[in-house]
Coordinates of C-alpha atoms in Angstrom, one line a residue:
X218 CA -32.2 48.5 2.0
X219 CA -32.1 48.4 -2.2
X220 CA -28.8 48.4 -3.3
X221 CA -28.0 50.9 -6.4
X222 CA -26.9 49.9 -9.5
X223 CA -23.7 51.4 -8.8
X224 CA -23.1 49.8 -5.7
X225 CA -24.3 45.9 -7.1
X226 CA -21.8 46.9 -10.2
X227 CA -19.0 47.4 -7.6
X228 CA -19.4 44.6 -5.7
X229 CA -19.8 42.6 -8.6
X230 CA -16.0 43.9 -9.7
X231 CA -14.7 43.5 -6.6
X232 CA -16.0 39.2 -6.6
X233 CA -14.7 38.8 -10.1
X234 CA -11.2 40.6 -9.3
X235 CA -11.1 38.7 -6.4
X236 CA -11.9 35.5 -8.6
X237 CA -9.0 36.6 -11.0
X238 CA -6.4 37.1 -8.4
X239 CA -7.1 33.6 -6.6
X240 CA -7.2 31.7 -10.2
X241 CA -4.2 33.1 -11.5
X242 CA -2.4 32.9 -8.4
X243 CA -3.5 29.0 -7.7
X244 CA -2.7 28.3 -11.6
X245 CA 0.8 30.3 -11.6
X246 CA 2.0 28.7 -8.6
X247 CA 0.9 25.2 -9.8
X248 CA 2.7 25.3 -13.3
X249 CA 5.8 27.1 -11.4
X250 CA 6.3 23.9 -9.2
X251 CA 4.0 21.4 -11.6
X252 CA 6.4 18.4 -10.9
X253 CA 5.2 18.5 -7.2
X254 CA 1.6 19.3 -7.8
X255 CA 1.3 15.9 -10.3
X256 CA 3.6 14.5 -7.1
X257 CA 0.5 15.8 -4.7
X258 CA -2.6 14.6 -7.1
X259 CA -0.9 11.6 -7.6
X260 CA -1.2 10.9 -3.7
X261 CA -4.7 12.3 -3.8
X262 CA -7.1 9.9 -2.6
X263 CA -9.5 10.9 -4.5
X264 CA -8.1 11.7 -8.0
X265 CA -4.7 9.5 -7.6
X266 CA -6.0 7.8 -11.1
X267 CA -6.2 10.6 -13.1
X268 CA -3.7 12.7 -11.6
X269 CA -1.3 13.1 -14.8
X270 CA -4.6 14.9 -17.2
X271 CA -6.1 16.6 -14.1
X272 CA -2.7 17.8 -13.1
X273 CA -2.5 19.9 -16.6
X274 CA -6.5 20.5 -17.0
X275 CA -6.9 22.2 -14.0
X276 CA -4.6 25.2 -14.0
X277 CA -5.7 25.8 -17.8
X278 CA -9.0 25.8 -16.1
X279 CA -8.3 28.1 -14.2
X280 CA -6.6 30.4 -16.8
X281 CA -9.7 30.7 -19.0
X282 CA -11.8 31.3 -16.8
X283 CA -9.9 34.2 -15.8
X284 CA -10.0 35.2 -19.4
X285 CA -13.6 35.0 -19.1
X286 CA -13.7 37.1 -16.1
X287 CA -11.7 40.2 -17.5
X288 CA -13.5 40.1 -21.1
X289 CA -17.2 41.6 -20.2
X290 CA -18.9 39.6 -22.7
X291 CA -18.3 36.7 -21.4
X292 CA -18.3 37.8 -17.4
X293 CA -21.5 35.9 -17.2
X294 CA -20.2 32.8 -18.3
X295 CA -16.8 33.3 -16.3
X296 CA -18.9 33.9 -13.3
X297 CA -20.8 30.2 -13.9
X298 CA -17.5 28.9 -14.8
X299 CA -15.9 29.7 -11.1
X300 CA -18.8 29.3 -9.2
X301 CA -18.7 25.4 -10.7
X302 CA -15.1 25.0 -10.3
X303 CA -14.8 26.2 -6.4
X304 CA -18.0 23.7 -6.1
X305 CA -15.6 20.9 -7.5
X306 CA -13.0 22.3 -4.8
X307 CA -15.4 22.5 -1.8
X308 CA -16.8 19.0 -2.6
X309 CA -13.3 17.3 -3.0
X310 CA -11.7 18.6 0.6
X311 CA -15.6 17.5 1.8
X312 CA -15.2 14.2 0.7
X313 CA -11.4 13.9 1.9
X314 CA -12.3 15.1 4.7
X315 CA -15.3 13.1 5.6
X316 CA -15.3 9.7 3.1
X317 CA -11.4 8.7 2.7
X318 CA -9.5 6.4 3.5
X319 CA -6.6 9.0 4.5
X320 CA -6.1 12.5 4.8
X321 CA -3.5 13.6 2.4
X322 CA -1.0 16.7 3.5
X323 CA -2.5 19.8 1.9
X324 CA -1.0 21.8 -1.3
X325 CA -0.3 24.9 -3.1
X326 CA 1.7 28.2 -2.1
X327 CA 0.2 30.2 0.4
X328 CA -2.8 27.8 0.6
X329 CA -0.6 25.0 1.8
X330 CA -0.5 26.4 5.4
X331 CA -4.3 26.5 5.6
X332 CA -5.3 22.9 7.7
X333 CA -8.2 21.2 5.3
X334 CA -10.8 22.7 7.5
X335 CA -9.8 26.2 7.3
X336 CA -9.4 25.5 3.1
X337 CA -13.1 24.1 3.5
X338 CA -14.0 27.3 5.0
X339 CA -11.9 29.6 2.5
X340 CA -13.8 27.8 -0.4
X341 CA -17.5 28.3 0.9
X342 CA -16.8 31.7 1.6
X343 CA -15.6 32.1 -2.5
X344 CA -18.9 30.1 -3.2
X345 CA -21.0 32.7 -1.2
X346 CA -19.3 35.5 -3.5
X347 CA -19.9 33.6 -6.2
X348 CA -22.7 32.9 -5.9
X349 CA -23.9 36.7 -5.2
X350 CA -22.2 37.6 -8.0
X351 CA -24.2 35.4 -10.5
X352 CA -27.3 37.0 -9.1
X353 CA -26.5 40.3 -9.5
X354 CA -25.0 39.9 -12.7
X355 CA -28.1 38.1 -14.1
X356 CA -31.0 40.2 -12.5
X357 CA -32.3 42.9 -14.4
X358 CA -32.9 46.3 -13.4
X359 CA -36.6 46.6 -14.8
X360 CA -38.2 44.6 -11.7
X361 CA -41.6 43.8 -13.8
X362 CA -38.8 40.9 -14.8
X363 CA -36.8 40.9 -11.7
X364 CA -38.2 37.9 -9.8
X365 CA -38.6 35.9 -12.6
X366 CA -35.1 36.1 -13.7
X367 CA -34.2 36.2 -10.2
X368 CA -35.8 32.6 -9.9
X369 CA -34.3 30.9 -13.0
X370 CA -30.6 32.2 -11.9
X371 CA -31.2 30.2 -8.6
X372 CA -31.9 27.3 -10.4
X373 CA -29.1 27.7 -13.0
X374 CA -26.6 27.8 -9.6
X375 CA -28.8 24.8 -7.8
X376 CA -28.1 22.7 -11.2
X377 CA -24.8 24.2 -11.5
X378 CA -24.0 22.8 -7.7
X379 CA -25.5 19.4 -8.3
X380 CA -23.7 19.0 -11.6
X381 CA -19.9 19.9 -10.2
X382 CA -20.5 17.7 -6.9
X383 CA -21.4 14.9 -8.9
X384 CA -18.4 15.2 -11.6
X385 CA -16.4 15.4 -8.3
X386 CA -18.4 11.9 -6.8
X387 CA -17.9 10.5 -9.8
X388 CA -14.2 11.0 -10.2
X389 CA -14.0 10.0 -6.4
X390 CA -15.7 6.7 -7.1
X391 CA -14.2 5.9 -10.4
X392 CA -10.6 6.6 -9.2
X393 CA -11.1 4.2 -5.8
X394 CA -12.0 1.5 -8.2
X395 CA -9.1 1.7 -10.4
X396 CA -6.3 2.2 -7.4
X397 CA -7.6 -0.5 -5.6
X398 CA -8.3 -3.3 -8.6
X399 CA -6.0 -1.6 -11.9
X400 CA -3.6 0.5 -10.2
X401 CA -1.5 2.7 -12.8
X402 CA 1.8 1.8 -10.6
X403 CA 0.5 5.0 -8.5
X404 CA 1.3 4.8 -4.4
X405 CA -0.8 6.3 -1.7
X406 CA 1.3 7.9 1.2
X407 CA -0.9 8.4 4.1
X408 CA 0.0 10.5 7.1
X409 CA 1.9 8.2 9.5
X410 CA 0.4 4.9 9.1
X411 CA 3.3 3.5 11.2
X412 CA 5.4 5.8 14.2
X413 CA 9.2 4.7 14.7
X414 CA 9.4 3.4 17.9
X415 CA 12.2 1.3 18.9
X416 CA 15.3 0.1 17.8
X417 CA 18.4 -2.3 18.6
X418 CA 21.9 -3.6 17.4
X419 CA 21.4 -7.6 17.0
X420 CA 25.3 -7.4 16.6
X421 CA 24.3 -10.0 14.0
X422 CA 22.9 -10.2 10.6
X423 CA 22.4 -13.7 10.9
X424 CA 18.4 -13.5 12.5
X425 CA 15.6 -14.2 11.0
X426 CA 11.6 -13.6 12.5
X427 CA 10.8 -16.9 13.9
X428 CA 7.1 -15.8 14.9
X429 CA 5.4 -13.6 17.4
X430 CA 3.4 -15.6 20.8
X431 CA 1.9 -13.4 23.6
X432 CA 3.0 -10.2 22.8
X433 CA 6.6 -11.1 22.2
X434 CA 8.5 -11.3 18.8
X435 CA 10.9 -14.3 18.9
X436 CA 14.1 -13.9 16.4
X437 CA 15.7 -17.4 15.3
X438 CA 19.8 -17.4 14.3
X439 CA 21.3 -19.2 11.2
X440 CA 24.8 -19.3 12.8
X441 CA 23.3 -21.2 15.8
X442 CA 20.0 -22.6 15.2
X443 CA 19.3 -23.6 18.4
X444 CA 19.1 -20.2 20.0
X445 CA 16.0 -18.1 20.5
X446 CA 16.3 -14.6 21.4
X447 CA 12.8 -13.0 22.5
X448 CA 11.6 -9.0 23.8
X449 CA 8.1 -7.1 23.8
X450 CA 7.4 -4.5 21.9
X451 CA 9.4 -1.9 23.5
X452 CA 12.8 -4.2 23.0
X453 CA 12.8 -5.1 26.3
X454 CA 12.7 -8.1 28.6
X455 CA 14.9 -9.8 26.5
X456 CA 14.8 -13.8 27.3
X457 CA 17.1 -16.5 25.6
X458 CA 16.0 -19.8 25.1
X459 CA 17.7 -23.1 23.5
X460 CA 16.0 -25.7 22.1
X461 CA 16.7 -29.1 23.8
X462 CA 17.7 -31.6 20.9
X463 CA 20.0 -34.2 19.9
X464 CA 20.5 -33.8 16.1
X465 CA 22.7 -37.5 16.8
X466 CA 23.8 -37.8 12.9
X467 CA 21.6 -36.0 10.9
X468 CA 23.1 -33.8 7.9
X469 CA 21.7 -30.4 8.9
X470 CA 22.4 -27.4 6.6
X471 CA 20.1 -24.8 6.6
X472 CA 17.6 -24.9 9.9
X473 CA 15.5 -22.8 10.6
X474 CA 12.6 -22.4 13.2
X475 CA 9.1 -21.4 12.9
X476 CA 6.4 -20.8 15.9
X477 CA 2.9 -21.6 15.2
X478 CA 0.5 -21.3 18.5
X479 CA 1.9 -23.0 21.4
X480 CA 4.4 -25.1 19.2
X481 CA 7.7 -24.7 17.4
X482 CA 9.3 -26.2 14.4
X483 CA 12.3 -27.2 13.4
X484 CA 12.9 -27.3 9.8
X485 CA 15.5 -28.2 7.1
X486 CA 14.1 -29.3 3.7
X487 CA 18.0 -30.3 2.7
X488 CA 17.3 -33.8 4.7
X489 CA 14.5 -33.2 5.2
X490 CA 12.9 -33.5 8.7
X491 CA 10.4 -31.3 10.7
X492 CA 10.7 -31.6 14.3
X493 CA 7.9 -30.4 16.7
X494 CA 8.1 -28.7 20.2
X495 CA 6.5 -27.1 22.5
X496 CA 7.3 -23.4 23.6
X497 CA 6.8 -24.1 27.2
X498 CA 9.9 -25.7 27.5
X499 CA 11.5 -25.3 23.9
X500 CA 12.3 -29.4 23.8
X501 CA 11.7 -31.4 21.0
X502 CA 8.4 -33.8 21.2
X503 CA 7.5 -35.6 17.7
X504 CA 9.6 -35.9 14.2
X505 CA 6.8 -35.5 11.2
X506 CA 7.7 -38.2 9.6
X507 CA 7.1 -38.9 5.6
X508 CA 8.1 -35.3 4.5
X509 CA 9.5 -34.9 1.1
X510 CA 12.7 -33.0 0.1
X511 CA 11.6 -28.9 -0.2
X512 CA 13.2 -25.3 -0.1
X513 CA 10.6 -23.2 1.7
X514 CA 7.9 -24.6 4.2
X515 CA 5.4 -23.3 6.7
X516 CA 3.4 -25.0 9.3
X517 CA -0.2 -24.3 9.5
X518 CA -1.2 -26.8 12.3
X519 CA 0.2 -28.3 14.6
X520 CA 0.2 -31.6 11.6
X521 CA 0.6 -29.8 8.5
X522 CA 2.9 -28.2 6.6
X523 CA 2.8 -26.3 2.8
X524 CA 6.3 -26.6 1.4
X525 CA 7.4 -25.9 -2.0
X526 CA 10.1 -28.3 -3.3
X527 CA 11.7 -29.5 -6.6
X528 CA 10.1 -32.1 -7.4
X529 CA 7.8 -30.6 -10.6
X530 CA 9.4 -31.5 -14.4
X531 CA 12.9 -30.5 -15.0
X532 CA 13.0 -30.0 -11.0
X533 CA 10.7 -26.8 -11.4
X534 CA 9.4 -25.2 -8.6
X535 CA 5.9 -27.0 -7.2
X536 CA 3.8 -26.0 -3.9
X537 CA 2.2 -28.9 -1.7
X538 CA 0.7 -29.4 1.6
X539 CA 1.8 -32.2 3.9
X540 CA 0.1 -33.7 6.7
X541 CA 1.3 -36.3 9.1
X542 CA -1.9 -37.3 10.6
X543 CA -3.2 -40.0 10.6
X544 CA -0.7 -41.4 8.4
X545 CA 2.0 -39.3 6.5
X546 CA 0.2 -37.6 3.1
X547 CA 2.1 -35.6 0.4
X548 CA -0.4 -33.5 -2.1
X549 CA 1.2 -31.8 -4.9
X550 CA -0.4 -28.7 -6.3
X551 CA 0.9 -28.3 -9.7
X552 CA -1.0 -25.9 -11.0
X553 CA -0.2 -23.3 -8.8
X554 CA 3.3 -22.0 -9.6
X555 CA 3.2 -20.6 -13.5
X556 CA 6.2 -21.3 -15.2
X557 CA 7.5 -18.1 -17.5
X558 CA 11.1 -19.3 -18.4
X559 CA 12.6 -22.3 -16.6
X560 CA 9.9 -22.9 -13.6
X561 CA 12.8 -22.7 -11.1
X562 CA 13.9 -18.8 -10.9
X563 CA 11.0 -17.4 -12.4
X564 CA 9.0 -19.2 -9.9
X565 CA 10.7 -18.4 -7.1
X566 CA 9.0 -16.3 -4.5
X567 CA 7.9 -15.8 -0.4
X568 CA 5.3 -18.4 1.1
X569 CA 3.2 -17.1 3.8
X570 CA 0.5 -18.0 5.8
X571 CA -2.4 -16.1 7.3
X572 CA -3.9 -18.1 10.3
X573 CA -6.8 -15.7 10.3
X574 CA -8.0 -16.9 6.8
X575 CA -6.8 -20.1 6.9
X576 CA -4.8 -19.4 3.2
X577 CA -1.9 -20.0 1.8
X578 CA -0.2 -16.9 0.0
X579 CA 3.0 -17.2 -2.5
X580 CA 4.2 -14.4 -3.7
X581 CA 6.7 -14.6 -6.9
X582 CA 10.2 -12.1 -6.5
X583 CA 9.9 -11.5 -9.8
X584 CA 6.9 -10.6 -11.1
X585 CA 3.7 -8.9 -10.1
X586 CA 1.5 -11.9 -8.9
X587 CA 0.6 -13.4 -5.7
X588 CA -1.2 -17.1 -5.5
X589 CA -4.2 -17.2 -2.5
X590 CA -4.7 -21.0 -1.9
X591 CA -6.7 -22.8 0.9
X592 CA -5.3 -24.9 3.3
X593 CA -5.4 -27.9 1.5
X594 CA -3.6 -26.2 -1.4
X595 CA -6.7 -25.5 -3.7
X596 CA -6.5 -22.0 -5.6
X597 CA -8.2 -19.5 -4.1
X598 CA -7.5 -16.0 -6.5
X599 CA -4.1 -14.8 -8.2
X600 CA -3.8 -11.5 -7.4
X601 CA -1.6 -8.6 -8.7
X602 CA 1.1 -6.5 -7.1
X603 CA 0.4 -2.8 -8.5
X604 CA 4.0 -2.6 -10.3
X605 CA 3.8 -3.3 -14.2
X606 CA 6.2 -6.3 -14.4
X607 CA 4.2 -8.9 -15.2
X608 CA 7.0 -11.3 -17.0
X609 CA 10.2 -12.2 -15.1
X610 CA 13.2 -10.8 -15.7
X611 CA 15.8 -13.2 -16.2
X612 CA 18.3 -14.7 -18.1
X613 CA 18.9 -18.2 -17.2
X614 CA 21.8 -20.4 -18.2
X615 CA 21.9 -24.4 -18.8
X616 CA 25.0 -26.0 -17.5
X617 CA 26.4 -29.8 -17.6
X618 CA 24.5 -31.0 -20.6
X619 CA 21.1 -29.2 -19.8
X620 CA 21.4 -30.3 -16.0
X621 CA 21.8 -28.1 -13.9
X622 CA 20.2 -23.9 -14.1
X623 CA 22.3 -20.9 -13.4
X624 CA 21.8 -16.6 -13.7
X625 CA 23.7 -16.0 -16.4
X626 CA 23.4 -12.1 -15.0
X627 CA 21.7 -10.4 -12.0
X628 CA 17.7 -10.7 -12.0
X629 CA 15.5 -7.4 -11.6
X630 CA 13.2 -8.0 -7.8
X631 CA 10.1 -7.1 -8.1
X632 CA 9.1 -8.3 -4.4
X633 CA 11.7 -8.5 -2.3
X634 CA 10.0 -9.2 0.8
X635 CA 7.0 -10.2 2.2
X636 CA 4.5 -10.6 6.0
X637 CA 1.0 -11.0 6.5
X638 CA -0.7 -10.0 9.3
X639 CA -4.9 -10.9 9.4
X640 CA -5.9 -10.4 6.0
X641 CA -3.4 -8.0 5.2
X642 CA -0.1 -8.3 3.0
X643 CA 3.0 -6.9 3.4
X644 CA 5.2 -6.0 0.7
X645 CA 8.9 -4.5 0.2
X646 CA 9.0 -3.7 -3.5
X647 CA 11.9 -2.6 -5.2
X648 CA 10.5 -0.7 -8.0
X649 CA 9.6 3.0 -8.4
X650 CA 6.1 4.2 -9.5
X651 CA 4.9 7.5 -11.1
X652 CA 5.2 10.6 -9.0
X653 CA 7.4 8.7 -6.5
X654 CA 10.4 11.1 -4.9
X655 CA 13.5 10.1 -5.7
X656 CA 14.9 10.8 -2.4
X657 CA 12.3 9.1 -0.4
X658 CA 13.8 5.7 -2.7
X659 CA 17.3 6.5 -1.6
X660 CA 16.8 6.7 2.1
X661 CA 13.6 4.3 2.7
X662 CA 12.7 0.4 1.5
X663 CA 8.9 1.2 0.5
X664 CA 6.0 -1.4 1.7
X665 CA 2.6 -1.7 -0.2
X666 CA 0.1 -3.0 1.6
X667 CA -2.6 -5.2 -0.3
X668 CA -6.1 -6.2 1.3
X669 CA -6.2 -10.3 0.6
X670 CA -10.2 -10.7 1.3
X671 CA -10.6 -8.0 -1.9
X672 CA -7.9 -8.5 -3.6
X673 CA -7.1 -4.7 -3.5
X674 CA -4.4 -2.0 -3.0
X675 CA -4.4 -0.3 0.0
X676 CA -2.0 2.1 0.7
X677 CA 2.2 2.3 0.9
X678 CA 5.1 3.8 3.5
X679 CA 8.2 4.2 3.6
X680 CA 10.9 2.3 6.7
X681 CA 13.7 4.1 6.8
X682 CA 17.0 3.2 6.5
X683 CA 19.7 2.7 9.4
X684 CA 22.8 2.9 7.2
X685 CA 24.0 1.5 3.9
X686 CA 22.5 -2.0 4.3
X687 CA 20.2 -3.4 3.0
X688 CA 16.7 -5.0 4.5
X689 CA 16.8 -8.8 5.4
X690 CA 13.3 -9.6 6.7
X691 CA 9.8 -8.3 7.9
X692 CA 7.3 -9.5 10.5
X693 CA 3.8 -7.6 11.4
X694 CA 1.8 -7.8 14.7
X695 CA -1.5 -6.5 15.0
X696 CA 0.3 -3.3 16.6
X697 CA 3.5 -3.2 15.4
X698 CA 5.9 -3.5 12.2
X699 CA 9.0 -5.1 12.9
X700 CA 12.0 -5.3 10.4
X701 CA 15.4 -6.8 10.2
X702 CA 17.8 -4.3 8.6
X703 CA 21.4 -5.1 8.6
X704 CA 22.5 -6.0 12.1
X705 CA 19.2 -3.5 13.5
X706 CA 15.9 -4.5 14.8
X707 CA 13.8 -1.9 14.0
X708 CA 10.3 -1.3 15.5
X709 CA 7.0 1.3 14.4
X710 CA 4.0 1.0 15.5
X711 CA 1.0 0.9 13.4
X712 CA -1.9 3.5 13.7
X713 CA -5.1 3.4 13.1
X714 CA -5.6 3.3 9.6
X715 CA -3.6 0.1 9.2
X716 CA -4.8 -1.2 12.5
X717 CA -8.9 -0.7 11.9
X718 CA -7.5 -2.5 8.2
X719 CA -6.8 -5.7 9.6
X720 CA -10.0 -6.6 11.2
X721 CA -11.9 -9.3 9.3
X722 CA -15.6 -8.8 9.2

């Protein structure tokens, strides 16, 4: 059945009122509540890069081409105008939906309580109306010309389509590359990539992670270092354990314990001795002979140990790698730690270990840089930490004659913590991005996650906080997050986004 002219002009109003309505709505209610709109783009995984221009562009968009609606003159234009912007709209929650790395909560008024797949639907229906709209607006009524004009408004809306879905791909690519390799200081907030799952009072905020072995995480004590609390997952099946040893006259100070396979270590670089053992029966087997003086190490065999010690110029910070077999050997890597003040606080930092990759990882408190070495100590990369501070914040004092290095005043953390699991690292920063809630800083301690094998920015969430206190230490399983906080031992369980992360092709 031919429809009349009346009828097509009626529908036609009906499209372009219903057009005006939705754009002045979406626009209104995004400039009404704008700070949580750039808040929303900003988490976008699509446009997180470009979220502060996009943020304004798009509701003035969307007011023009409501101008261009209501003015007949232009209708035609307007009509083009819509049609290509719901396009860009469809394709974005298609590509969320389909090729992200996360599904971000949905956004905007009314439209906010539609699930992405409902919003997917909404906007293919306003691209069917558009879409009938631009044909009836553009066919003629003398039908000698009808199907010729007919045919070129057809190709106008095929070009039209292929044109917005590519601005959208291309935003889409261009915005991955930038968050993952030169992030703007923006963070990505998935939906739940860990659950809360357990927690318990230590009693104590003297414990520290001393590894993880068969599905249990095993804390280590400062107050009594030869103590080893251990539980599963759920924070049950708690066993203790003491370490059989004879320290005889050694000046201990600071020991700690670290569990590597089927061994254990004791450590104090204040002596300094490393002790083996085996967790089988948590006794003492073999002292490591040869090892110099140092103030953080890690064992990567059961033979070798990096360390960082003093030992540089002006007793500057320097990383090495020990091995006692066959025979005792000390290798110095010098030009790993970059001095930026006085080489000793600005180079201080976390040293980690991934057994997976076989690398060493130092990451500096205070700054925005992270050293990937080998296990013989060779440089691997120097990655970057997506906050802006790339020169320490300091101010250091000299003391007796030049001697001896003090704070003169409290120094701004960058990275206050830090765990690898696999290929992935584990950060606690301590400094706000853009768009970040305020309250979210107030009542969390915020971990970035970084992918070591590219080098790239991954994603962040928030571990909330069990009182006034402040976190003391991290450790990451290949199903859970565990964190020290205060006197609490907190547990969440990773999901699948982190989990499928991990895996090392």
């Amino acid at each position: 059945m031919k429809l009349t002219v009346k009828t097509k002009n009626v529908i036609l109003d009906i499209i372009c009122l219903l057009y005006v309505l939705l754009f002045v709505y979406a626009a209104v209610s995004k400039l009404l509540d704008f700070e949580n709109f750039e808040v929303q783009l900003g988490k976008s995984p699509l446009l997180s890069a470009f979220a502060s221009w996009v943020s304004w562009l798009v509701p003035v968009i969307e007011l023009l081409i409501v101008l261009l609606l209501i003015i007949p003159k232009f209708q035609s234009a307007g009509l083009f105008a819509a049609f290509s912007l719901m396009t860009m709209f469809t394709a974005y929650i298609f590509i969320v939906l389909h090729y992200s790395s996360f599904v971000p909560c949905s956004c905007g008024g009314v439209l906010e309580k539609m699930s992405w797949n409902s919003h997917l639907i909404f906007n293919m229906a306003f691209l069917l109306f558009g879409a009938l709209a631009i044909v009836i607006k553009n066919t003629p009524t003398n039908t000698n010309r009808s199907f010729k004009k007919r045919f070129l408004t057809v190709k106008q809306i095929t070009i039209s389509m292929i044109g917005s879905v590519a601005i959208v791909v291309i935003l889409f690519l261009s915005s991955e590359d930038i968050m993952h390799h030169e992030n703007p200081f923006i963070r990505r907030y998935p939906q739940h990539p860990v659950v809360f799952s357990n927690a318990m009072d230590l009693k104590f905020n003297s414990y520290y992670f001393a590894g993880y072995r068969n599905n249990r995480i095993h804390l280590g004590n400062y107050t009594n270092p030869l103590h080893i609390v251990s539980m599963d997952t759920a924070l049950r099946n708690q066993q203790n354990a003491k370490i059989s040893f004879d320290p005889k006259k050694i000046p201990f100070k600071i020991v700690t314990i670290s569990i590597r396979d089927s061994n254990f270590f004791l450590m104090d670089g204040s002596v300094p001795t490393v002790f083996r053992g085996s967790t089988s029966d948590w006794k003492i087997t073999k002292e490591l002979k040869g090892i110099p003086y140092f103030t953080l190490a890690v064992p990567l065999d059961s033979t070798t140990i990096s360390f960082r010690s003093n030992n540089a110029k002006k007793s500057a910070n320097v990383l090495g790698v020990f091995s006692a077999n066959p025979t005792p050997k000390i290798t110095y890597k010098r030009d790993l730690l970059q001095q930026q003040i006085d080489g000793i606080f600005d180079t201080d930092g976390t040293l980690l270990y991934s057994e997976q990759l076989n690398k060493m990882v130092y990451l500096y408190y205070y700054r925005n840089e992270f050293i990937i070495a080998d296990k013989n100590g060779t440089l691997d990369s120097r990655g970057h930490t997506i906050d802006t501070i790339k020169q320490a914040k300091l101010k250091v004092s000299y003391l007796k004659n030049g001697t001896q290095a003090e704070m003169s005043s409290p120094p701004f953390v960058v990275n206050a913590h830090a765990t690898i699991c696999q290929k992935l690292l584990f950060v606690h920063s301590k400094v706000k991005g853009k768009y970040e809630n305020h309250k979210l800083w107030e009542k969390s301690f915020i971990i970035d996650v970084y992918d070591l094998t590219k080098n790239a920015y991954l994603l962040s969430f928030p571990i909330y906080k069990t009182g006034d206190t402040e976190l003391n230490s991290l450790f990451v399983s290949s199903t859970h997050l565990y964190a020290i906080i205060g006197n609490d031992l907190v547990v969440y369980e990773l999901k699948t986004i982190l989990t499928k992360e991990m895996k090392i092709n």
